């Protein structure tokens, strides 16, 4: 059975003592590992320490597209892998907008992640402007075509695609069920057209954007929603715990 996927994107939050408390709380939590894959994405600086301290699964929030070299401040997929981390987020909207990452760079990062056997969480999603002009599907399709649809079926089957409308991230504005299901169905159909039914259904398509304890249960029950990527609500144990029990 395909496991649900829940990612906790801690972004550039938490100092070491706060992180230790949250990690301790989450470590004692009983997650049904047969049906849920729970992955925490802490700041890169804490990644190795988190892995050494806890039995939970971790991933990096970003990687460089090269394996090594003169890239001051950057971290490669190979380095991430060497810490014991298992996943990486690529193409998060904050990387795309704040750090000006384009689809070409994102595609190179996707390849770097897979070449180093890291689980890929590929983020995509439209701006409010695109949604208001009814161009959201066209826009997400271009992100998929330029970021992941070059992959072989074998590789894509292991990927997680996070649909995160930019206007819903960190804003408190959650996309409605119709908008979420519409886009998830569209992503699934795109995968079916390219790779066939079996591979397309192996891919987990998760939703991110102001997911909270108030709306998660309803969102996670929608057609073609295989879990969530959680930002703000993942920084608090009680809310994270409720989200992990929202299936
Ligand atoms: C995110 O950063 O991926 C995210 C979904 O954030 P939030 O839950 O805070 O909207």
Tab-separated table of N, CA, C and O and ligand atoms in Angstrom, residues 9 11 92 94 164 168-170 208-211 229-232, ligand 1:
chain	number	residue	atom	x	y	z
A	9	UNK	N	8.148	21.254	7.223
A	9	UNK	CA	9.159	22.189	6.714
A	9	UNK	C	9.378	23.273	7.777
A	9	UNK	O	8.584	24.198	7.899
A	11	UNK	N	11.653	25.444	7.859
A	11	UNK	CA	12.202	26.679	7.263
A	11	UNK	C	13.360	27.233	8.115
A	11	UNK	O	14.080	26.454	8.725
A	92	UNK	N	10.849	24.693	-3.837
A	92	UNK	CA	9.900	25.358	-2.928
A	92	UNK	C	9.684	26.790	-3.423
A	92	UNK	O	10.614	27.432	-3.919
A	94	UNK	N	9.499	29.504	-1.970
A	94	UNK	CA	10.378	30.529	-1.394
A	94	UNK	C	11.758	30.498	-2.060
A	94	UNK	O	12.414	31.529	-2.200
A	164	UNK	N	1.639	23.367	-4.015
A	164	UNK	CA	1.567	24.438	-3.015
A	164	UNK	C	1.255	25.766	-3.708
A	164	UNK	O	2.178	26.437	-4.195
A	168	UNK	N	-1.233	30.576	-0.933
A	168	UNK	CA	-1.736	29.925	0.290
A	168	UNK	C	-0.604	29.609	1.278
A	168	UNK	O	-0.868	29.159	2.386
A	169	UNK	N	0.648	29.861	0.876
A	169	UNK	CA	1.760	29.482	1.763
A	169	UNK	C	2.024	30.570	2.795
A	169	UNK	O	2.338	31.711	2.443
A	170	UNK	N	1.867	30.187	4.054
A	170	UNK	CA	2.167	31.090	5.162
A	170	UNK	C	1.218	32.278	5.249
A	170	UNK	O	1.477	33.242	5.966
A	208	UNK	N	0.278	21.519	0.119
A	208	UNK	CA	0.873	22.415	1.114
A	208	UNK	C	0.330	23.821	0.941
A	208	UNK	O	0.103	24.270	-0.189
A	209	UNK	N	0.120	24.510	2.056
A	209	UNK	CA	-0.370	25.886	2.005
A	209	UNK	C	-1.385	26.109	3.097
A	209	UNK	O	-2.559	25.798	2.925
A	210	UNK	N	-0.880	26.604	4.260
A	210	UNK	CA	-1.751	26.910	5.399
A	210	UNK	C	-2.595	25.718	5.856
A	210	UNK	O	-3.752	25.868	6.226
A	211	UNK	N	-1.998	24.542	5.817
A	211	UNK	CA	-2.645	23.343	6.371
A	211	UNK	C	-2.588	23.446	7.893
A	211	UNK	O	-1.525	23.690	8.463
A	229	UNK	N	2.454	18.949	3.023
A	229	UNK	CA	3.708	19.603	3.406
A	229	UNK	C	3.299	20.757	4.320
A	229	UNK	O	2.516	21.624	3.929
A	230	UNK	N	3.816	20.705	5.547
A	230	UNK	CA	3.321	21.618	6.581
A	230	UNK	C	4.423	22.588	6.999
A	230	UNK	O	5.523	22.147	7.371
A	231	UNK	N	4.136	23.874	6.956
A	231	UNK	CA	5.099	24.878	7.393
A	231	UNK	C	4.807	25.308	8.822
A	231	UNK	O	5.179	24.635	9.783
A	232	UNK	N	4.089	26.423	8.962
A	232	UNK	CA	3.830	27.017	10.280
A	232	UNK	C	3.346	26.037	11.338
A	232	UNK	O	3.851	26.019	12.467
B	1	LIG	C1	5.430	25.414	3.161
B	1	LIG	O1	6.290	26.226	3.451
B	1	LIG	O2	5.709	24.477	2.390
B	1	LIG	C2	4.094	25.587	3.728
B	1	LIG	C3	3.126	24.825	3.293
B	1	LIG	O3	3.947	26.545	4.698
B	1	LIG	P1	2.612	26.883	5.555
B	1	LIG	O4	2.055	25.562	6.013
B	1	LIG	O5	3.082	27.741	6.663
B	1	LIG	O6	1.676	27.571	4.610
